[in-house]
Amino acid sequence: MDILNQINALIQSYLGPAGPVILVAGLGLALVALALPSMLNKRSDPLDKLRAQSRKGAAKADPTKALRTSDYADKLEKYAHFLEPAKAEELSAAKLKMLRAGYRSKNAVRSFHAAQFVLGLSLLAAGVIYTLATKGDAKPDSTSLLMTTLVPGVVGYFLPSYWVERRIQTRREEMINGFPDSLDMMLVCVEAGQSLDQSIIRVSKEIKLGYPALGEEYEIVAQEIKAGKERTQVLKDFGERSGIPDIASFVTTMVQSATFGTSIAEALRVYAGEMRDKRVMRAEEKANVLPTKLTLGTMLFTVPPLLIILIGPSLYGIATTLGGGGVF
């Protein structure tokens, strides 16, 4: 501790009371400046050269096409090795996470990591500036330094992750709530004589008004089927993309019904009934949990006033008696 105090005193003698903050900020910027060139100076991929040549040829043939392709994705293309995971498994998991959050663009993963990097450094710099502006000549405390410099940087880094998780949870709840209604609508369409593909297209249009996330997923399924993709693979991708066990079970039921040649309408009728019962059970479960959650509030806001009403007069009488020197 004596050595640390001597080092701290030496730094403050040269840089002033805010010397440790300035030193930490300078070291951080120096490390970032040293790390960025090694990350950005990467050997060019031959495939990138082919893409660049093909874009130049397309630009010469059609100048408007070059204007359409020079978008935000191209700006992040040269930082792809820095903003995307190196392993294919991690990259696939990150893309799936972005899909479940509703971000379907090609550069969604790059934008996510770029937002983490920019917000983290920006809030860290803002914390350092705030500390230097508010402390002045006063000696900064180590705890306050951590709270005002490092904490904003950590918050800025994890803020995009929190936003994506909240988006995933919101979309998940929305799809779970609207899935039984979509099955009922699909059953009506199938029983009216439409095929499964036509019923999915109709459901995607109708359900989008009440449940936009679920309608968007159905619309993707409909467009992929229209494009000629195999229906079994489209349904499996739908189940994996949603990440909901009920939808995965529905996909399995539809695939088995198509494989064994059973009636799709009958399978939909049985499964839609099960989903309605399951939604009622979820509502009953939330209702049963509600009294347990209200116990703490009841104890905090009901028991203390009741005790004051019941015991208050007795305590007041005892205090008056002791103050007057009566019994005792």
Tab-separated table of C-alpha atoms in Angstrom, residues 29-214:
chain	number	residue	atom	x	y	z
A	29	LEU	CA	-6.373	5.339	-25.738
A	30	ALA	CA	-2.805	4.132	-26.329
A	31	LEU	CA	-3.880	0.488	-26.139
A	32	VAL	CA	-6.752	1.131	-28.553
A	33	ALA	CA	-4.404	2.959	-30.941
A	34	LEU	CA	-1.938	0.063	-30.819
A	35	ALA	CA	-4.563	-2.634	-31.262
A	36	LEU	CA	-6.565	-1.124	-34.124
A	37	PRO	CA	-3.830	-1.161	-36.814
A	38	SER	CA	-3.047	-4.821	-36.199
A	39	MET	CA	-6.742	-5.690	-36.446
A	40	LEU	CA	-7.491	-3.577	-39.483
A	41	ASN	CA	-4.345	-4.356	-41.485
A	42	LYS	CA	-5.450	-7.786	-42.591
A	43	ARG	CA	-4.463	-9.578	-45.763
A	44	SER	CA	-7.051	-9.049	-48.453
A	45	ASP	CA	-9.109	-12.030	-49.463
A	46	PRO	CA	-8.990	-12.969	-53.175
A	47	LEU	CA	-12.762	-13.300	-53.101
A	48	ASP	CA	-12.990	-9.657	-52.019
A	49	LYS	CA	-10.938	-8.673	-55.050
A	50	LEU	CA	-13.292	-10.615	-57.301
A	51	ARG	CA	-16.282	-8.914	-55.689
A	52	ALA	CA	-14.691	-5.494	-56.151
A	53	GLN	CA	-13.979	-6.238	-59.831
A	54	SER	CA	-17.529	-7.461	-60.383
A	55	ARG	CA	-18.908	-4.320	-58.739
A	56	LYS	CA	-16.735	-2.129	-60.950
A	57	GLY	CA	-17.987	-3.968	-64.026
A	58	ALA	CA	-21.580	-3.619	-62.875
A	59	ALA	CA	-21.029	0.072	-62.158
A	60	LYS	CA	-19.747	0.621	-65.699
A	61	ALA	CA	-22.725	-1.240	-67.165
A	62	ASP	CA	-25.306	0.410	-64.909
A	63	PRO	CA	-24.194	3.463	-62.862
A	64	THR	CA	-27.430	3.491	-60.825
A	65	LYS	CA	-26.665	-0.008	-59.528
A	66	ALA	CA	-23.437	1.231	-57.963
A	67	LEU	CA	-25.406	3.897	-56.138
A	68	ARG	CA	-27.793	1.284	-54.795
A	69	THR	CA	-25.041	-1.018	-53.532
A	70	SER	CA	-22.940	1.647	-51.780
A	71	ASP	CA	-24.853	1.573	-48.521
A	72	TYR	CA	-24.118	1.178	-44.827
A	73	ALA	CA	-23.210	-2.481	-45.306
A	74	ASP	CA	-20.332	-1.578	-47.609
A	75	LYS	CA	-18.934	0.818	-44.993
A	76	LEU	CA	-18.782	-1.995	-42.436
A	77	GLU	CA	-17.517	-4.566	-44.941
A	78	LYS	CA	-13.851	-3.720	-44.407
A	79	TYR	CA	-14.265	-4.107	-40.637
A	80	ALA	CA	-16.072	-7.457	-40.896
A	81	HIS	CA	-13.149	-9.445	-39.478
A	82	PHE	CA	-13.111	-7.111	-36.473
A	83	LEU	CA	-16.890	-6.822	-35.910
A	84	GLU	CA	-17.882	-10.457	-36.544
A	85	PRO	CA	-16.927	-13.648	-34.666
A	86	ALA	CA	-14.111	-15.615	-36.267
A	87	LYS	CA	-15.681	-19.060	-35.759
A	88	ALA	CA	-18.525	-20.151	-38.015
A	89	GLU	CA	-20.531	-21.583	-35.096
A	90	GLU	CA	-20.382	-18.326	-33.157
A	91	LEU	CA	-21.292	-16.327	-36.261
A	92	SER	CA	-24.303	-18.578	-36.950
A	93	ALA	CA	-25.454	-18.253	-33.337
A	94	ALA	CA	-25.104	-14.454	-33.501
A	95	LYS	CA	-27.088	-14.298	-36.765
A	96	LEU	CA	-29.812	-16.499	-35.266
A	97	LYS	CA	-29.988	-14.228	-32.234
A	98	MET	CA	-30.375	-11.176	-34.465
A	99	LEU	CA	-33.096	-12.957	-36.458
A	100	ARG	CA	-35.005	-13.751	-33.270
A	101	ALA	CA	-34.741	-10.104	-32.283
A	102	GLY	CA	-36.222	-9.062	-35.635
A	103	TYR	CA	-33.034	-7.717	-37.271
A	104	ARG	CA	-32.778	-9.512	-40.623
A	105	SER	CA	-30.293	-7.380	-42.542
A	106	LYS	CA	-27.026	-8.862	-43.741
A	107	ASN	CA	-24.951	-6.555	-41.553
A	108	ALA	CA	-26.998	-6.993	-38.360
A	109	VAL	CA	-24.185	-8.733	-36.462
A	110	ARG	CA	-21.651	-6.127	-37.571
A	111	SER	CA	-23.949	-3.289	-36.537
A	112	PHE	CA	-24.505	-4.911	-33.138
A	113	HIS	CA	-20.793	-5.220	-32.351
A	114	ALA	CA	-20.124	-1.761	-33.798
A	115	ALA	CA	-22.774	-0.330	-31.462
A	116	GLN	CA	-21.125	-2.079	-28.504
A	117	PHE	CA	-17.701	-0.712	-29.453
A	118	VAL	CA	-18.873	2.858	-30.114
A	119	LEU	CA	-21.141	3.142	-27.069
A	120	GLY	CA	-18.531	1.647	-24.758
A	121	LEU	CA	-15.779	4.050	-25.835
A	122	SER	CA	-18.124	7.048	-26.028
A	123	LEU	CA	-19.518	6.634	-22.527
A	124	LEU	CA	-16.048	5.870	-21.180
A	125	ALA	CA	-14.742	9.123	-22.681
A	126	ALA	CA	-17.806	10.973	-21.376
A	127	GLY	CA	-17.147	9.591	-17.885
A	128	VAL	CA	-13.513	10.717	-17.988
A	129	ILE	CA	-14.512	14.204	-19.156
A	130	TYR	CA	-17.185	14.430	-16.461
A	131	THR	CA	-14.694	13.383	-13.776
A	132	LEU	CA	-12.129	15.949	-14.899
A	133	ALA	CA	-14.757	18.684	-15.077
A	134	THR	CA	-16.365	18.040	-11.692
A	135	LYS	CA	-13.386	17.135	-9.517
A	136	GLY	CA	-11.277	20.156	-10.336
A	137	ASP	CA	-8.379	20.495	-7.911
A	138	ALA	CA	-9.896	18.095	-5.386
A	139	LYS	CA	-8.240	14.727	-4.865
A	140	PRO	CA	-10.368	12.043	-6.611
A	141	ASP	CA	-11.465	9.010	-4.659
A	142	SER	CA	-10.864	5.534	-6.123
A	143	THR	CA	-14.497	4.546	-5.675
A	144	SER	CA	-15.764	7.689	-7.391
A	145	LEU	CA	-13.255	7.138	-10.201
A	146	LEU	CA	-14.661	3.678	-10.856
A	147	MET	CA	-18.240	4.905	-10.676
A	148	THR	CA	-17.769	7.859	-13.005
A	149	THR	CA	-15.323	6.407	-15.556
A	150	LEU	CA	-15.485	2.626	-15.842
A	151	VAL	CA	-19.161	2.099	-15.010
A	152	PRO	CA	-20.448	4.248	-17.938
A	153	GLY	CA	-18.146	2.363	-20.321
A	154	VAL	CA	-19.381	-1.018	-19.074
A	155	VAL	CA	-23.001	0.151	-19.296
A	156	GLY	CA	-22.472	1.388	-22.840
A	157	TYR	CA	-20.885	-1.907	-23.860
A	158	PHE	CA	-23.685	-4.086	-22.468
A	159	LEU	CA	-26.562	-1.773	-23.439
A	160	PRO	CA	-26.967	-3.243	-26.989
A	161	SER	CA	-27.016	-6.771	-25.522
A	162	TYR	CA	-29.765	-5.764	-23.090
A	163	TRP	CA	-31.742	-4.147	-25.909
A	164	VAL	CA	-31.496	-7.272	-28.103
A	165	GLU	CA	-32.506	-9.574	-25.218
A	166	ARG	CA	-35.524	-7.400	-24.472
A	167	ARG	CA	-36.501	-7.467	-28.148
A	168	ILE	CA	-36.230	-11.248	-28.218
A	169	GLN	CA	-38.348	-11.603	-25.076
A	170	THR	CA	-41.004	-9.180	-26.355
A	171	ARG	CA	-41.286	-10.897	-29.733
A	172	ARG	CA	-41.354	-14.302	-28.059
A	173	GLU	CA	-44.259	-13.348	-25.784
A	174	GLU	CA	-46.112	-11.803	-28.708
A	175	MET	CA	-45.753	-14.925	-30.858
A	176	ILE	CA	-46.751	-17.225	-27.987
A	177	ASN	CA	-49.916	-15.190	-27.364
A	178	GLY	CA	-50.904	-14.998	-31.019
A	179	PHE	CA	-50.010	-18.533	-32.122
A	180	PRO	CA	-53.318	-20.203	-31.038
A	181	ASP	CA	-55.323	-17.578	-32.943
A	182	SER	CA	-53.216	-18.129	-36.050
A	183	LEU	CA	-53.835	-21.883	-35.855
A	184	ASP	CA	-57.601	-21.320	-35.609
A	185	MET	CA	-57.450	-19.033	-38.626
A	186	MET	CA	-55.339	-21.552	-40.533
A	187	LEU	CA	-57.810	-24.324	-39.673
A	188	VAL	CA	-60.706	-22.233	-41.040
A	189	CYS	CA	-58.797	-21.617	-44.279
A	190	VAL	CA	-57.921	-25.309	-44.725
A	191	GLU	CA	-61.473	-26.455	-44.021
A	192	ALA	CA	-62.729	-23.871	-46.543
A	193	GLY	CA	-60.784	-25.705	-49.253
A	194	GLN	CA	-57.516	-23.804	-49.406
A	195	SER	CA	-54.163	-25.550	-49.415
A	196	LEU	CA	-51.691	-25.198	-46.562
A	197	ASP	CA	-49.551	-22.789	-48.587
A	198	GLN	CA	-52.526	-20.563	-49.401
A	199	SER	CA	-53.717	-20.644	-45.806
A	200	ILE	CA	-50.263	-19.552	-44.560
A	201	ILE	CA	-50.328	-16.623	-46.999
A	202	ARG	CA	-53.800	-15.603	-45.805
A	203	VAL	CA	-52.875	-15.964	-42.136
A	204	SER	CA	-49.737	-13.858	-42.637
A	205	LYS	CA	-51.914	-10.998	-43.921
A	206	GLU	CA	-54.640	-11.241	-41.287
A	207	ILE	CA	-52.588	-11.942	-38.139
A	208	LYS	CA	-50.155	-9.103	-38.834
A	209	LEU	CA	-52.638	-6.510	-37.577
A	210	GLY	CA	-52.801	-7.916	-34.055
A	211	TYR	CA	-49.427	-9.668	-33.789
A	212	PRO	CA	-46.880	-8.020	-36.122
A	213	ALA	CA	-43.957	-10.277	-35.141
A	214	LEU	CA	-45.900	-13.481	-35.802
